[in-house]
Coordinates of C-alpha atoms and ligand atoms in Angstrom, one line a residue:
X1 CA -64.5 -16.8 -146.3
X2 CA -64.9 -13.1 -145.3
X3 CA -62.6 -10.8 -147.0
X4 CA -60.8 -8.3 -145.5
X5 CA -60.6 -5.1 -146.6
X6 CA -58.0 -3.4 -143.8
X7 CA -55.2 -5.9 -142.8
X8 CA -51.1 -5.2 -142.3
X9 CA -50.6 -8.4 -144.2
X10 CA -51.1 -6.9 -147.7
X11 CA -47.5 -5.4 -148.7
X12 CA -46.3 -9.2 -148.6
X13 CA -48.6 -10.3 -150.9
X14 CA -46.3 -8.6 -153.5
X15 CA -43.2 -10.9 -153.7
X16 CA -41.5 -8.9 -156.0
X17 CA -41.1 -6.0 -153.7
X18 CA -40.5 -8.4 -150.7
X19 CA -37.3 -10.1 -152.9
X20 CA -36.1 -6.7 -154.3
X21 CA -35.7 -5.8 -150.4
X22 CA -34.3 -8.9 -149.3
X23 CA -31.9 -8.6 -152.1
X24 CA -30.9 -4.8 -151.1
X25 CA -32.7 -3.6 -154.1
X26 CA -35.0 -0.9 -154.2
X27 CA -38.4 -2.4 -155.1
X28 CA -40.9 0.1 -156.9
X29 CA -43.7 1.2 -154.6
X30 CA -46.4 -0.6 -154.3
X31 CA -49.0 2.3 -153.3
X32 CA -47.9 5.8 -153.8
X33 CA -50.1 8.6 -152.0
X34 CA -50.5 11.7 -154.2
X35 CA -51.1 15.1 -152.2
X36 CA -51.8 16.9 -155.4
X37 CA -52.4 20.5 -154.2
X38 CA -52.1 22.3 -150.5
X39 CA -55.1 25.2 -151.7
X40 CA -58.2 23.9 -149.6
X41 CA -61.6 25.0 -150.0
X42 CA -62.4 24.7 -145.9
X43 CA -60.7 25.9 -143.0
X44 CA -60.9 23.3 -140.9
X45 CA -60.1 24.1 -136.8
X46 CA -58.3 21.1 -136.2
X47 CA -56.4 20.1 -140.0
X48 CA -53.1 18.5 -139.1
X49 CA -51.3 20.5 -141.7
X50 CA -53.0 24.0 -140.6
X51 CA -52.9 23.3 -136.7
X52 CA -49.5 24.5 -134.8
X53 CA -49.9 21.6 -131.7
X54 CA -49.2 18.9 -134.2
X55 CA -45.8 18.5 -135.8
X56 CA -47.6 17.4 -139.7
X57 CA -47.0 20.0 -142.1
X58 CA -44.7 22.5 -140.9
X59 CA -42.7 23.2 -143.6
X60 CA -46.4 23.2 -146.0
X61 CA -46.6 26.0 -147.9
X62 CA -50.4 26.6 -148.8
X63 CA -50.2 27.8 -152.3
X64 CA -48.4 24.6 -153.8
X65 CA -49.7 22.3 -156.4
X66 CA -48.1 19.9 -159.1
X67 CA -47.8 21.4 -162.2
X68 CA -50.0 19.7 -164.9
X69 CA -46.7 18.2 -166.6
X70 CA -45.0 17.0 -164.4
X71 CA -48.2 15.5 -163.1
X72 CA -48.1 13.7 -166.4
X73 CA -44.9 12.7 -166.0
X74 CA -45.4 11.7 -162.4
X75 CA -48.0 9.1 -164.1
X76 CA -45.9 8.1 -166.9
X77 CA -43.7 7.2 -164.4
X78 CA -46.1 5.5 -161.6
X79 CA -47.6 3.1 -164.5
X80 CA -43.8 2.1 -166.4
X81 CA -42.9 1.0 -162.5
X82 CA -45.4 -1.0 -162.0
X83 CA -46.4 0.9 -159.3
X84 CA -50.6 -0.5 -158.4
X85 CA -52.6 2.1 -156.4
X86 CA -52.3 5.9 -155.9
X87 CA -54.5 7.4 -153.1
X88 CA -54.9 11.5 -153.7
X89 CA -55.2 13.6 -149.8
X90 CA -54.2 16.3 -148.4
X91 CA -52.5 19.0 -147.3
X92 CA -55.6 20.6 -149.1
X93 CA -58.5 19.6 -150.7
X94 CA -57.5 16.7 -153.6
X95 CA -60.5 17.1 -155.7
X96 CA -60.3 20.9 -156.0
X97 CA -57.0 20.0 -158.7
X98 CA -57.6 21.4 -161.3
X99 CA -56.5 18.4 -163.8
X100 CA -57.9 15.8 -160.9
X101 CA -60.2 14.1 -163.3
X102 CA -57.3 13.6 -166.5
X103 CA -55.0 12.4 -163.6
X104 CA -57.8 9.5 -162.4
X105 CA -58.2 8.4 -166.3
X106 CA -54.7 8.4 -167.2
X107 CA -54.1 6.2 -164.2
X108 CA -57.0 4.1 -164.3
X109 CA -55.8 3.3 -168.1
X110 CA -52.4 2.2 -167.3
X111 CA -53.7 -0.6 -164.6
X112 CA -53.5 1.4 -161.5
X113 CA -56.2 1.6 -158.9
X114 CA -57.4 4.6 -157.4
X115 CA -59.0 6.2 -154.2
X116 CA -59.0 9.5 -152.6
X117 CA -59.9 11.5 -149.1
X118 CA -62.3 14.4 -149.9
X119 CA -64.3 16.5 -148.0
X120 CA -66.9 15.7 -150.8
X121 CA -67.6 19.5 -151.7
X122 CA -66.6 19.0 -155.2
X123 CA -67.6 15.2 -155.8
X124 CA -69.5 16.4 -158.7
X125 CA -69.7 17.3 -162.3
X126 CA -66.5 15.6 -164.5
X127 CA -64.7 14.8 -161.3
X128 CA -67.6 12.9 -159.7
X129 CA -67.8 10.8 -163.1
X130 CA -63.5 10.1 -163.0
X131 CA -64.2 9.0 -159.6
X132 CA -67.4 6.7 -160.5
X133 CA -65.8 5.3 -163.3
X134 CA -62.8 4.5 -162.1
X135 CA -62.2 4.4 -158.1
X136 CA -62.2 1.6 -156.2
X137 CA -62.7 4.0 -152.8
X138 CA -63.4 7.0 -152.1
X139 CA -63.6 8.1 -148.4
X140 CA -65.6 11.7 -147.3
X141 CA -64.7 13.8 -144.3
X142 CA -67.0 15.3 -142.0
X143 CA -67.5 15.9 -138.5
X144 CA -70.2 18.6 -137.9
X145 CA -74.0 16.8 -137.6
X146 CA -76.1 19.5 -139.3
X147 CA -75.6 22.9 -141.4
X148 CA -74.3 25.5 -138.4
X149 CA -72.4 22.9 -136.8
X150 CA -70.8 21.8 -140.2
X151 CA -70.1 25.4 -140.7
X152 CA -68.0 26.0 -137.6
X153 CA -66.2 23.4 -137.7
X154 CA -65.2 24.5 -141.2
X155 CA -65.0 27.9 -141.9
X156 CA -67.3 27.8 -144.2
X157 CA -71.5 28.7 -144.7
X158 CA -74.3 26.3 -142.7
X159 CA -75.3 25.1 -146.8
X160 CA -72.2 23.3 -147.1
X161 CA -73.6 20.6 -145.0
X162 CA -76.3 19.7 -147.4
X163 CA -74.6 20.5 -150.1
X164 CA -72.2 17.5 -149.3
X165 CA -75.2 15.4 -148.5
X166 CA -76.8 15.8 -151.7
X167 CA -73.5 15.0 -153.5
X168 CA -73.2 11.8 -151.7
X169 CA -76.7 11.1 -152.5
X170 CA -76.4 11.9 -156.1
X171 CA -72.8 9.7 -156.4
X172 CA -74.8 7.0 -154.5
X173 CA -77.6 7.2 -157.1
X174 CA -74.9 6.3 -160.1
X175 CA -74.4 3.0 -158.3
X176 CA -71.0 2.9 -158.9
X177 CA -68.8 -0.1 -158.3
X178 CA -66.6 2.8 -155.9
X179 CA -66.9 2.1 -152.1
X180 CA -68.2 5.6 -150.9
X181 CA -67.0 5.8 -147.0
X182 CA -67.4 8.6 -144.4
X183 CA -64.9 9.5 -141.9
X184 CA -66.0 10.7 -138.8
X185 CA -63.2 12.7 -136.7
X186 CA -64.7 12.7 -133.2
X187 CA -63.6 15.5 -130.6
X188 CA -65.6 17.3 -127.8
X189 CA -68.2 18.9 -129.8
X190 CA -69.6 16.2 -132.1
X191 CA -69.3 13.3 -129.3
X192 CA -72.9 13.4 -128.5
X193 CA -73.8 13.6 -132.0
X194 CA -72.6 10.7 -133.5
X195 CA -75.6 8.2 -134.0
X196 CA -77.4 11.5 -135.7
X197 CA -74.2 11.9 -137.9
X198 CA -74.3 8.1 -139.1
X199 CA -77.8 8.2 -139.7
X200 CA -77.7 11.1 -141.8
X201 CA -74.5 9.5 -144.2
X202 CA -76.8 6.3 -144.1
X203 CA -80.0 8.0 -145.6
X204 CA -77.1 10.2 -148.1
X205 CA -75.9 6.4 -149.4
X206 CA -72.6 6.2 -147.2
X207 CA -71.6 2.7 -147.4
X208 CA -69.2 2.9 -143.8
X209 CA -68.7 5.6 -141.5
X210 CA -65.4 5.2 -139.8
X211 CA -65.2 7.0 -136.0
X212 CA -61.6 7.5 -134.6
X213 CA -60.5 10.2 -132.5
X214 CA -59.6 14.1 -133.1
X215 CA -55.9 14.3 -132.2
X216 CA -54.9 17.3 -130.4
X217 CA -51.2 16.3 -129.8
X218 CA -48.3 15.0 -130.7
X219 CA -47.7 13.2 -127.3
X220 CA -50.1 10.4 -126.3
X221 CA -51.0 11.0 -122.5
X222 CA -52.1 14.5 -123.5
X223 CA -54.8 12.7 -126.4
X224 CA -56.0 10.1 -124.3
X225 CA -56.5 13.2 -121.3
X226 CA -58.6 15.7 -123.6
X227 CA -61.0 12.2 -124.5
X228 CA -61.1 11.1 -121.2
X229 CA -64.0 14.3 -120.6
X230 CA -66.4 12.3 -123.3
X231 CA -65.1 8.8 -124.2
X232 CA -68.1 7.2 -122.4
X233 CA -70.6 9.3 -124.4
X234 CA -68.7 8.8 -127.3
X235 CA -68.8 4.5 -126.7
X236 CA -72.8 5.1 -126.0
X237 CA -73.1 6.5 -129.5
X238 CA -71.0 4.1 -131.5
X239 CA -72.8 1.2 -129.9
X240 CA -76.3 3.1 -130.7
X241 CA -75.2 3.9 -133.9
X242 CA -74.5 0.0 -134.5
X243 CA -78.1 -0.5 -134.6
X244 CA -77.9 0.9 -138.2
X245 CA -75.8 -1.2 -139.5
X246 CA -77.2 -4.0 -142.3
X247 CA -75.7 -5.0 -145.8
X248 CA -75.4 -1.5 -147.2
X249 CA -74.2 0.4 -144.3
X250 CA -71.9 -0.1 -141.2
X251 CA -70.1 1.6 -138.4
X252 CA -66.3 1.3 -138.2
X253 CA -65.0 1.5 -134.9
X254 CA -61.7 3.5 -134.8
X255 CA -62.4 5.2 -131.7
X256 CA -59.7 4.0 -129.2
X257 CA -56.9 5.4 -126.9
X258 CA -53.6 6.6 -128.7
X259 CA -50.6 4.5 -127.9
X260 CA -48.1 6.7 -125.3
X261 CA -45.0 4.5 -126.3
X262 CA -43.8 6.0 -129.9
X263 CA -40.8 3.2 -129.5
X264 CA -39.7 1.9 -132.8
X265 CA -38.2 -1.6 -132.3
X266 CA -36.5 -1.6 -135.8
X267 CA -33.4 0.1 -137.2
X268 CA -35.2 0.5 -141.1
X269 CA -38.3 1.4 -142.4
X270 CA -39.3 -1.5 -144.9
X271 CA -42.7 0.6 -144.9
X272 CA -41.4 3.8 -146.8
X273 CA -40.0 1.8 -149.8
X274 CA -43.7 0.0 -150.8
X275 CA -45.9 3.0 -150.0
X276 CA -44.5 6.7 -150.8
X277 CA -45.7 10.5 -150.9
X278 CA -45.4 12.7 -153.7
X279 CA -46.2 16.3 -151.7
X280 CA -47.7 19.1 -153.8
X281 CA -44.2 21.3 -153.8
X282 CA -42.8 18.2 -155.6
X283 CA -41.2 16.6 -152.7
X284 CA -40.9 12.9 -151.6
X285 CA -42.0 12.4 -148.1
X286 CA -41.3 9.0 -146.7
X287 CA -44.9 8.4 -145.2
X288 CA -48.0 10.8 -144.2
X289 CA -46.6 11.2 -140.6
X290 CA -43.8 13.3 -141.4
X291 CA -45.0 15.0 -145.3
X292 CA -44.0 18.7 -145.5
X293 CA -41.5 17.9 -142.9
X294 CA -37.5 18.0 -143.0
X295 CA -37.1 14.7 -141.4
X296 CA -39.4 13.0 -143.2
X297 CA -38.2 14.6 -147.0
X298 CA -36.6 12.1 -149.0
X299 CA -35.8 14.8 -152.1
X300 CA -37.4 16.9 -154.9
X301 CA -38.1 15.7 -158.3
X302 CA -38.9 19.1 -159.3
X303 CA -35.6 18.8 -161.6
X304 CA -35.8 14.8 -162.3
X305 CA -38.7 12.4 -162.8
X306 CA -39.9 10.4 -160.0
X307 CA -38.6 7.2 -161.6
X308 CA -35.1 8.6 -161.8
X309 CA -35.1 9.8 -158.2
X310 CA -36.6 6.9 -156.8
X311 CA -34.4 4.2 -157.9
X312 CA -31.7 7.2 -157.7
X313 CA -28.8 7.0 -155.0
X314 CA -30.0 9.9 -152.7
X315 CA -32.8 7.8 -152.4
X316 CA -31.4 4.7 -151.5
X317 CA -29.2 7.0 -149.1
X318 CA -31.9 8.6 -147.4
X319 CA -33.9 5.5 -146.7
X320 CA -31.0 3.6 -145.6
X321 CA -30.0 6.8 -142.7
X322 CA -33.3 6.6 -141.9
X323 CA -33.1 5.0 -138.3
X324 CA -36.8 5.0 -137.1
X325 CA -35.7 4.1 -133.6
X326 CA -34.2 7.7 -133.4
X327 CA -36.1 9.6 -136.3
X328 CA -39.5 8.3 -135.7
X329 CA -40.2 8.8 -132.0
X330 CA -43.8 10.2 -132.7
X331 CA -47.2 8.4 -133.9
X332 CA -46.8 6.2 -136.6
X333 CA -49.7 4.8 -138.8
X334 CA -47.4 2.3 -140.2
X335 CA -46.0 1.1 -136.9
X336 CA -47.6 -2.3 -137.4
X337 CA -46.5 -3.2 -140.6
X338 CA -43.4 -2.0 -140.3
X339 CA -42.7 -5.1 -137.4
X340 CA -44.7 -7.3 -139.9
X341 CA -42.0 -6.4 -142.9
X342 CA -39.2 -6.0 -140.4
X343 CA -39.9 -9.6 -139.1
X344 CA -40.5 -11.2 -142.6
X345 CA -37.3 -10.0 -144.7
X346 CA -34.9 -10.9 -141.4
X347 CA -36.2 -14.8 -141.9
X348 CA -32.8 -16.8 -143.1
X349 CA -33.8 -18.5 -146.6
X350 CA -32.1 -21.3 -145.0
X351 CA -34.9 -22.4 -142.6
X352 CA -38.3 -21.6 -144.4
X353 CA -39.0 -24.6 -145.7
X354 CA -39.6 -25.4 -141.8
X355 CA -42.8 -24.0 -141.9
Ligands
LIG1 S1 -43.0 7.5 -139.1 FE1 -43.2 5.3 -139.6 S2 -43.6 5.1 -141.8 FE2 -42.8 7.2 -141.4 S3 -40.6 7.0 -141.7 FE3 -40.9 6.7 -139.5 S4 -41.2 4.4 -139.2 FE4 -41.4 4.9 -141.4

């Protein structure tokens, strides 16, 4: 049987978690996302957290970054809870920390997988070997096709293209167990561009390249509008692109319309108690929508551990206020599962053996 590698099935394959909830008890997280520092290396056009049209990020402040200790400590913490994968992204560039490689082996030694985002510029050196060694993903950004088109989109100069390419070729090269992935952010400029892009990550050892679309807004209708000008051109390319795909490479179709009905049907989010953030001003965010926002901060741990604050009353206060049918009126990644979980823990004990 195939195995699947995306699915909204797999927070209830941890039981544990699923019976702490059903009990009223705060479960540890399962997956905790790690934004370890906001400084970023690019200066992306169309970043969530630098771009005013799009509600992520507001309250980021750019110079922010976990302190060395109480990174420790946030690991400490992560491995006594049992917690089982930490995925590093931004607000800035993950892999430009400058204790990113200590905080990958102390993880991977206590038991807990690891991936990261990256825009790939420093997968080299000591940090390209953490990652080798002990990632199970890691998953590159990029959107421009060639050196001056790379550089516009970035800020940054036309070398940084290749540069990137020759780190994925060299990480490639280590054949390392880690799934290397491209993500491919599709907007106006790069929609006729996309079958070069994949073939390029291809020949640089990309094992995917995911294509989903640039959002430009918060509100649906107004995303769908701007992709309307090039979403034929931009199908063309991904099923051209297909043609590369074989048993080391393949093209991920993400590239759809974005839903125009935010409408939350539930009254909790399950969602925020098995996956967390940890922001790099040592804040709790309940999920990547709404990090370095005010609705979406759970509270600091700038003065306490993680551990203590998690299982902590303001915690459990927060979470249970948390009304996503009012709060959460905006794009939700987590929108699916949250209905899975929602449906599962209101199942009465009484009847599951009528399966
Ligand atoms: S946006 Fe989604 S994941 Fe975030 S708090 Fe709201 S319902 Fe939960």
């Amino acid at each position: 049987m195939n195995q699947a590698v995306y699915s909204s099935l797999k927070a209830l394959h941890y039981h544990d978690r699923m019976s702490a909830m059903s009990a009223g008890r705060m479960p540890a997280p399962v997956h905790v996302r790690i934004k370890p520092t906001n400084v970023c290396n690019h200066n992306c056009y169309f970043c969530a957290y630098r771009t005013d049209d799009i509600s992520l990020g507001e309250d980021m402040v750019v110079r922010d970054r976990i302190p060395q200790d109480k990174m420790r400590e946030i690991v400490d913490d992560l491995i006594a809870m049992g917690v089982r994968a930490v995925t590093f992204s931004g607000g800035g560039e993950p892999l430009i920390y400058p204790y990113i490689a200590e905080t990958i082996e102390r993880l991977a030694a206590g038991g807990i997988k690891i991936a990261s985002l990256t825009n790939g510029s420093r997968l080299k050196g000591k940090v390209a070997d953490a990652v080798a060694a002990h990632a199970t993903w890691i998953r590159v950004s990029i959107d421009g096709w060639d050196g001056p088109s790379y550089g516009e989109y970035r800020g940054v100069d036309a070398d940084a293209f290749e540069d990137v390419m020759t780190n994925l070729a060299d990480f490639s090269a280590r054949g390392s167990d880690c799934v290397l992935g491209a993500s491919v952010i599709v907007d106006e400029r790069n929609a006729g561009h996309i079958v070069e892009l994949c073939r390029r990550l291809k020949e640089a050892g990309a094992q995917h390249a995911k294509i989903s679309p640039c959002i430009v807004s918060n509100a649906g209708e107004e995303n769908n509008a701007y992709h309307a000008a090039f979403k034929d051109t931009v199908r063309a390319q991904i099923s051209e692109a297909r043609a590369l795909d074989d048993h080391s490479f393949h093209v991920v179709d993400h590239y759809h319309d974005m839903e125009v009905d935010f409408a939350k049907p539930y009254r909790h989010c399950a969602f925020a108690r098995v996956l967390t953030v940890i922001g790099a001003d040592c804040k709790i965010y309940t999920c990547q929508d709404k990090a370095y926002t005010a609705s979406g901060t759970l509270g600091s741990i700038a003065d306490q551990s993680f551990r203590e604050f998690w299982y902590g009353e303001e915690n459990s206060q927060r979470l249970r206020d948390l009304n996503p049918a009012v709060a959460c009126r905006h794009h939700c990644v987590a929108d699916g599962k949250n209905r899975l979980l929602n449906d599962y823990l209101s199942l009465d004990p009484e009847h599951l053996p009528f399966v």
